[in-house]
Short mmCIF file of C-alpha atoms in Angstrom, two decimals:
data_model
loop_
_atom_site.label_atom_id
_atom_site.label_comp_id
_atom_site.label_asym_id
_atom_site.label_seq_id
_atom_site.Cartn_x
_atom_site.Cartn_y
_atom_site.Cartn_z
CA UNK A 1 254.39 -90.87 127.31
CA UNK A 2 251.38 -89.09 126.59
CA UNK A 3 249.18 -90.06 123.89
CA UNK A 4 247.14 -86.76 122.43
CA UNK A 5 244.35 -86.61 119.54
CA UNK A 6 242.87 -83.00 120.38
CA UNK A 7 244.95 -80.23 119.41
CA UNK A 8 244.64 -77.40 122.33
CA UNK A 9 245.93 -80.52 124.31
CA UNK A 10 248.71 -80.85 122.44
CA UNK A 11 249.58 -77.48 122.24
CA UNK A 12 249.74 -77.09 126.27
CA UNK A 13 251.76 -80.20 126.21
CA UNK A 14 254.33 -78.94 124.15
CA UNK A 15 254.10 -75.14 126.19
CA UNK A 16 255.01 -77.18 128.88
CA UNK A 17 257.97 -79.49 127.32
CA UNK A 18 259.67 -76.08 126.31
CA UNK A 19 259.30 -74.41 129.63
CA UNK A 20 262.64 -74.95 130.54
CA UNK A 21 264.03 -73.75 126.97
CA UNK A 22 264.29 -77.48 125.98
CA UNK A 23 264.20 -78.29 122.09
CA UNK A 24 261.51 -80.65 120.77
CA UNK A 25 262.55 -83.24 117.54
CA UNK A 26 259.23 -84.27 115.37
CA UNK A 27 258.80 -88.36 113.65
CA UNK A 28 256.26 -88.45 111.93
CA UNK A 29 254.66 -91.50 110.91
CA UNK A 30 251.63 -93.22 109.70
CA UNK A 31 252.09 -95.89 112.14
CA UNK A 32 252.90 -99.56 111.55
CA UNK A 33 255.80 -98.80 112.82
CA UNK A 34 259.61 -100.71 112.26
CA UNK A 35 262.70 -100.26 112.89
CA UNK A 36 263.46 -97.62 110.44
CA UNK A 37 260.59 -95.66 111.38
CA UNK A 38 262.78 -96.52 115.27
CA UNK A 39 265.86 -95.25 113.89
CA UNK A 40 264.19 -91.79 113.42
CA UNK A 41 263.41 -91.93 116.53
CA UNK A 42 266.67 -93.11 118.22
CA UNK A 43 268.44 -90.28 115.90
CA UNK A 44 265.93 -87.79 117.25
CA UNK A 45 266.21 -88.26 120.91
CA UNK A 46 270.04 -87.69 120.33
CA UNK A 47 269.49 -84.02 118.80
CA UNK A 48 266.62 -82.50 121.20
CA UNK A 49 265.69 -82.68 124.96
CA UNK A 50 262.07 -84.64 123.88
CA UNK A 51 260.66 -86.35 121.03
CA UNK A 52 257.20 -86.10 119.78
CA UNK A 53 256.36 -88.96 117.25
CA UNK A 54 252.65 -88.80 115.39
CA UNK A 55 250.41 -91.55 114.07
CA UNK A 56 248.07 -90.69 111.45
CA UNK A 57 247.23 -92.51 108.52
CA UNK A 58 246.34 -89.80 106.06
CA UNK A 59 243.52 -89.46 103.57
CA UNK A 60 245.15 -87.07 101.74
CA UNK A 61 247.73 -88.22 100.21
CA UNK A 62 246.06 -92.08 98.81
CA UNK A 63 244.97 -92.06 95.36
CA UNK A 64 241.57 -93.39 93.92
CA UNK A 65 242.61 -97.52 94.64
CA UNK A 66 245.04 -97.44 96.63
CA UNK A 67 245.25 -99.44 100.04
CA UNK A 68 243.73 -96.61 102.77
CA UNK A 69 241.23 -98.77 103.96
CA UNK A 70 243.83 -101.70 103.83
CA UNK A 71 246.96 -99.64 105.56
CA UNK A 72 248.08 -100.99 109.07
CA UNK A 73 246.89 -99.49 112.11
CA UNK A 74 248.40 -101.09 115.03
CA UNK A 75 248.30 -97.87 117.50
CA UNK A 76 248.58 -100.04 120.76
CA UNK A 77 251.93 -101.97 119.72
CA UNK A 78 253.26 -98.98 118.24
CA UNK A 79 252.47 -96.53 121.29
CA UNK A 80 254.56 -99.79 123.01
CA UNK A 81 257.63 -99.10 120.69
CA UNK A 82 257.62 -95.64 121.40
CA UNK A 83 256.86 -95.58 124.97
CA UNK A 84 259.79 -97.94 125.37
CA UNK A 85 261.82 -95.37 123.19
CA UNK A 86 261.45 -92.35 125.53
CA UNK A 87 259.28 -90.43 123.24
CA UNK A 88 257.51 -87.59 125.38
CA UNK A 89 254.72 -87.31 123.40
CA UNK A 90 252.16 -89.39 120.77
CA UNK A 91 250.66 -87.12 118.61
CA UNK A 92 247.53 -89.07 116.89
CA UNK A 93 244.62 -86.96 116.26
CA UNK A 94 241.20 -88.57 114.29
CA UNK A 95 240.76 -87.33 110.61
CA UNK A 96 237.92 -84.92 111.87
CA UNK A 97 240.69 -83.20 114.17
CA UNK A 98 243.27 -82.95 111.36
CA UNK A 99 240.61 -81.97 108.68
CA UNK A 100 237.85 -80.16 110.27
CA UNK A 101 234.38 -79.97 108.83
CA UNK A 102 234.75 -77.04 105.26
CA UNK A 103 238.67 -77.55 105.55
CA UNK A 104 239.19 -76.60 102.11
CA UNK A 105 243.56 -75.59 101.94
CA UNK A 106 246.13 -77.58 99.82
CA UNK A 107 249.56 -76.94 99.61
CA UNK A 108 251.50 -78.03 96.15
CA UNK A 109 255.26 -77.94 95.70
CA UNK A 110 255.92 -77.97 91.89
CA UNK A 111 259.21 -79.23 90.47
CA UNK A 112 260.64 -81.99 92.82
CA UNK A 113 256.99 -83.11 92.97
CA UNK A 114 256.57 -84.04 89.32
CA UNK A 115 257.58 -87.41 88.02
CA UNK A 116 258.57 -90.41 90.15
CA UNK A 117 256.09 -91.19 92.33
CA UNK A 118 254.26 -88.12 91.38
CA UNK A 119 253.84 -89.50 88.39
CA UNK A 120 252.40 -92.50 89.22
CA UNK A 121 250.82 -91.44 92.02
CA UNK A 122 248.86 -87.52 90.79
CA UNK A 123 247.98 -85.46 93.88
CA UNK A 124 249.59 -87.79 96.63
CA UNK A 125 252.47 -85.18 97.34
CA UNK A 126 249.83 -82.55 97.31
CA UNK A 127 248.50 -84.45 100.66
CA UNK A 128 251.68 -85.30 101.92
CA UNK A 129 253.01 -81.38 102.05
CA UNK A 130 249.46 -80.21 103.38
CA UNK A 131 249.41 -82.63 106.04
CA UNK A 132 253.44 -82.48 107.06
CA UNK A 133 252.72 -78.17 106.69
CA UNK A 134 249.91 -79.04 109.09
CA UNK A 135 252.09 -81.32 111.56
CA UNK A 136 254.83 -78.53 111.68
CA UNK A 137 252.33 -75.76 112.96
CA UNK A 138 250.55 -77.59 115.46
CA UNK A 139 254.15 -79.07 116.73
CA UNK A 140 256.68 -75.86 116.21
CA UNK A 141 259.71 -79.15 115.99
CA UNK A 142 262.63 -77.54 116.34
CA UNK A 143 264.05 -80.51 113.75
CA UNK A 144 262.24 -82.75 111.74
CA UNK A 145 263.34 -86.38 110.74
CA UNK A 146 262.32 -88.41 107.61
CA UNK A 147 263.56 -91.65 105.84
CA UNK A 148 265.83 -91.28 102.60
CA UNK A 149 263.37 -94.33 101.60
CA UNK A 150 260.95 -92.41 100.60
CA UNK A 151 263.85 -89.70 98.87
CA UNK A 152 261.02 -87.65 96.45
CA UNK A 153 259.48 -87.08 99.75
CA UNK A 154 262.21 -85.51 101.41
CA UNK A 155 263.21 -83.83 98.56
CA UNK A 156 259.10 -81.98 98.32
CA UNK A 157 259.33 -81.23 101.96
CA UNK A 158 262.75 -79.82 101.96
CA UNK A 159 261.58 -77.46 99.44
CA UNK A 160 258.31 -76.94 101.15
CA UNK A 161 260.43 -75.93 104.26
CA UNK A 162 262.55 -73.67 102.52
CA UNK A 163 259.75 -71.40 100.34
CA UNK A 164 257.15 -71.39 103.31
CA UNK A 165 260.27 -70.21 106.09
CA UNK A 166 259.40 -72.49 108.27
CA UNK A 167 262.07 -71.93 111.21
CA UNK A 168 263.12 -76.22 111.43
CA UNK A 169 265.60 -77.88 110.34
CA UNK A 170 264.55 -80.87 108.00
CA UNK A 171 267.26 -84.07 108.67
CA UNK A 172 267.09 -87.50 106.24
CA UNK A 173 268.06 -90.23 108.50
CA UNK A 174 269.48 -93.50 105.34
CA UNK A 175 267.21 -96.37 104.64
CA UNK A 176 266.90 -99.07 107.08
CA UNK A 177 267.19 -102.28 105.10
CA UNK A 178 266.46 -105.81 106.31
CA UNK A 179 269.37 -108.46 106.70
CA UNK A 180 269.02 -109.83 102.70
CA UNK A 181 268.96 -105.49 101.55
CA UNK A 182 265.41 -104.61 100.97
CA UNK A 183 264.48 -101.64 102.62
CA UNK A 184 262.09 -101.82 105.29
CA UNK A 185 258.76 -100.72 104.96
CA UNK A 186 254.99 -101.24 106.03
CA UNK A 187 254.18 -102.36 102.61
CA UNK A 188 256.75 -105.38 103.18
CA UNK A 189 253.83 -106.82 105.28
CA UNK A 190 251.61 -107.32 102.10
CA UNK A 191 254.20 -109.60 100.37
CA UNK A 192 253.66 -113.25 100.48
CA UNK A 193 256.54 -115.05 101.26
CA UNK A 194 257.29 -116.38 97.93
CA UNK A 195 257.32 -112.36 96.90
CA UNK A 196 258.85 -111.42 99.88
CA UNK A 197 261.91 -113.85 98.39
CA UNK A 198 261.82 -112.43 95.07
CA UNK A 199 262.11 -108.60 96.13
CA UNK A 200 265.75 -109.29 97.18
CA UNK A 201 266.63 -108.64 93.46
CA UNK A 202 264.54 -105.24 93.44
CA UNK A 203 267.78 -103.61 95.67
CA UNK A 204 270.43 -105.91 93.97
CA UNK A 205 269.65 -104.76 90.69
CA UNK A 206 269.85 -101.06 92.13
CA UNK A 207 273.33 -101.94 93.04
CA UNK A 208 274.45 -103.76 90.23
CA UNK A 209 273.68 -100.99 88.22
CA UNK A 210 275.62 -98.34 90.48
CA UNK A 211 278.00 -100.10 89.65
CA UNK A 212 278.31 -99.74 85.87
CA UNK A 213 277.28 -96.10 86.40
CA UNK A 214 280.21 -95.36 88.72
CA UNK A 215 282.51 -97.27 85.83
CA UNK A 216 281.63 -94.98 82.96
CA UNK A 217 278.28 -97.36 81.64
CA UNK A 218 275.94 -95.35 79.59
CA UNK A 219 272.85 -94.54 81.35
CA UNK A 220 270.26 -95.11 79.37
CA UNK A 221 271.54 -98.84 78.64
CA UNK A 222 272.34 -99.05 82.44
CA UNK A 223 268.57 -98.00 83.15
CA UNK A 224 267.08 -100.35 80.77
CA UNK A 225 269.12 -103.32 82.15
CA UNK A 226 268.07 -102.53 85.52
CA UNK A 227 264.21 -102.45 84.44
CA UNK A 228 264.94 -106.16 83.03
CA UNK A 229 266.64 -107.82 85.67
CA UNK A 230 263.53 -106.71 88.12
CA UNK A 231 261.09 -107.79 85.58
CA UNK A 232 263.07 -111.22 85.45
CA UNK A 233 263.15 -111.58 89.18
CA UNK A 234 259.12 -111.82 89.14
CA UNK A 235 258.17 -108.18 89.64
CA UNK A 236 254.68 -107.49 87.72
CA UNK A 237 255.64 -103.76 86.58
CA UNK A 238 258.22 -101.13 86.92
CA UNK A 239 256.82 -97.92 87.09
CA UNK A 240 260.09 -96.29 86.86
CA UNK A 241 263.99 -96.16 86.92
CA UNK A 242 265.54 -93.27 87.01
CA UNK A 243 268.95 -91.34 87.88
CA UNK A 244 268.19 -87.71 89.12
CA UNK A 245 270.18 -85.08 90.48
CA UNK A 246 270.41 -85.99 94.09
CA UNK A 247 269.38 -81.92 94.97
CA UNK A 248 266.40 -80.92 92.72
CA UNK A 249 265.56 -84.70 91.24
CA UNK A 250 266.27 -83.63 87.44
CA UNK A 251 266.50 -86.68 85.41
CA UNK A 252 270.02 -86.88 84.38
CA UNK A 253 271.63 -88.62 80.77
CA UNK A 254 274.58 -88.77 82.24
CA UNK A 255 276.30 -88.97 85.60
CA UNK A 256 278.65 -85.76 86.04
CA UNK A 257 277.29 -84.52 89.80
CA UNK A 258 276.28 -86.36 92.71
CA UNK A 259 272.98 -88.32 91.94
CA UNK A 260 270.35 -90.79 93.12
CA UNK A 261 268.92 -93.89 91.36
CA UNK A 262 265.47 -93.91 92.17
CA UNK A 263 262.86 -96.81 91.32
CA UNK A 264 259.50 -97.80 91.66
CA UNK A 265 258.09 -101.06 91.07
CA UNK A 266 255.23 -103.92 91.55
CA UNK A 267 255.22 -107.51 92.66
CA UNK A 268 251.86 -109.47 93.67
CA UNK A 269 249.59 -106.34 95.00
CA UNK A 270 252.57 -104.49 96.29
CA UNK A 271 254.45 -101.48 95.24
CA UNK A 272 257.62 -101.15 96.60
CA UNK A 273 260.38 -97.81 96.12
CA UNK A 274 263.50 -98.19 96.72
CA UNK A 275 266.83 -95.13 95.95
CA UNK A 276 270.82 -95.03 96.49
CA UNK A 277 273.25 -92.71 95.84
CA UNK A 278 275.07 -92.94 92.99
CA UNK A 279 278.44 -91.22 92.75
CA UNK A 280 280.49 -89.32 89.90
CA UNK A 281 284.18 -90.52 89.32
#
């Protein structure tokens, strides 16, 4: 595996992966990596010829006290995990590479953007399309793979792919979750254990109120109820709990199309997300 932080480097790299007409699958990650962030790139190496994963914590996309400074940067173990995976090609360029000196271009998908995690988080899906718009020019991915953890995400770059033509296909590869259902993350790392116990209840509580959704349960009530049982189970705050169309993230009153029940919420100094499907009778 090759590990590449200047860009004309990376582009002769990639000339000569595709030499041969082979295809090339994209992961990219901010490092710390897990095994969902693994499953990616298992998934990828089984729909192109090579895999080329990046690392790169980005600057853009962290509001004003939030944990930049604080993320996990573990390049060496992770280069391990990915080495080990077959990946071709470790794309992990410095901040000055990826933002040269006057850059001065955003990119802002409206609509799927707003609410959510926009909401709570103004401008960070500005930085994450600008960045991931960046990542698909340098790379020219054939595919593209993301986590349906992060579902807003994939539902802004989807949309990003689609009214900027880029010519790649975007895949969602389904949450990872740990043996007791929360869905892995690097953020899980931050939780003390007694948290890390509580936040079992943040995905049961998702599920429990599928459940009354898929029986006919009024949503509002159902959304309320699942807002209390995570406050009950020790969480600090709830930003949000919502059901959204499962295509364009429209908050929905009622379930009468496929959906997704989306939440956000806090325990100790942690902010975790978490979505599922939620399915029409």
């Amino acid at each position: 595996m090759q590990i590449i932080r200047q860009l004309n480097t990376l582009k002769k790299a990639i000339s000569d992966l595709r030499s041969n007409g082979s295809t090339v699958a994209l992961v990219p990650t901010m490092g710390a990596l897990h095994a969902g962030h693994m499953q990616l790139v298992h998934d990828a190496a089984k729909q192109a010829n090579h895999v080329i994963a990046s690392i790169f914590v980005n600057p853009t996309q962290f509001g004003e006290g939030e944990d930049l400074d604080a993320y996990p940067r573990q390049e060496e173990a992770d280069a391990k995990l990915l080495r080990e995976a077959g990946v071709a090609i470790l794309w992990a360029p410095t901040a000055e590479e990826m933002y040269p000196h006057g850059y001065a271009t955003s990119i802002s998908v409206s609509g799927v953007s707003m609410g959510l995690c926009g909401g709570s988080r103004p401008g960070h899906f500005d930085g994450v399309a600008t960045v991931v718009s960046k990542l698909f020019n340098q790379v020219e991915p054939d595919i593209a793979l993301f986590g349906e953890k992060d579902y807003q995400q994939l539902a802004v770059l989807r949309r990003m792919v689609r009214d900027l033509d880029f010519t790649l296909d975007i895949i969602g590869v389904p949450t990872v979750r740990d043996h007791d259902g929360l869905a892995l993350s690097s953020r899980n790392a931050y939780l003390s254990a007694q948290d890390r116990a509580a936040a079992t209840h943040f995905p049961k509580a998702l599920r429990e109120g599928i459940a009354k959704l898929e029986d006919g349960a009024d949503v509002a009530t159902t959304l309320r109820e699942i807002e209390a049982q995570i406050l009950a189970a020790g969480f600090k705050s709830v930003d949000y709990v919502s059901l959204c169309d499962a295509d364009n993230l429209r908050e929905l009153n009622r379930l009468d199309r496929p959906a997704r029940l989306l939440s956000a919420a806090r325990i100790g100094a942690t902010r975790l997300i978490d979505n599922m499907a939620v399915n029409p009778s």
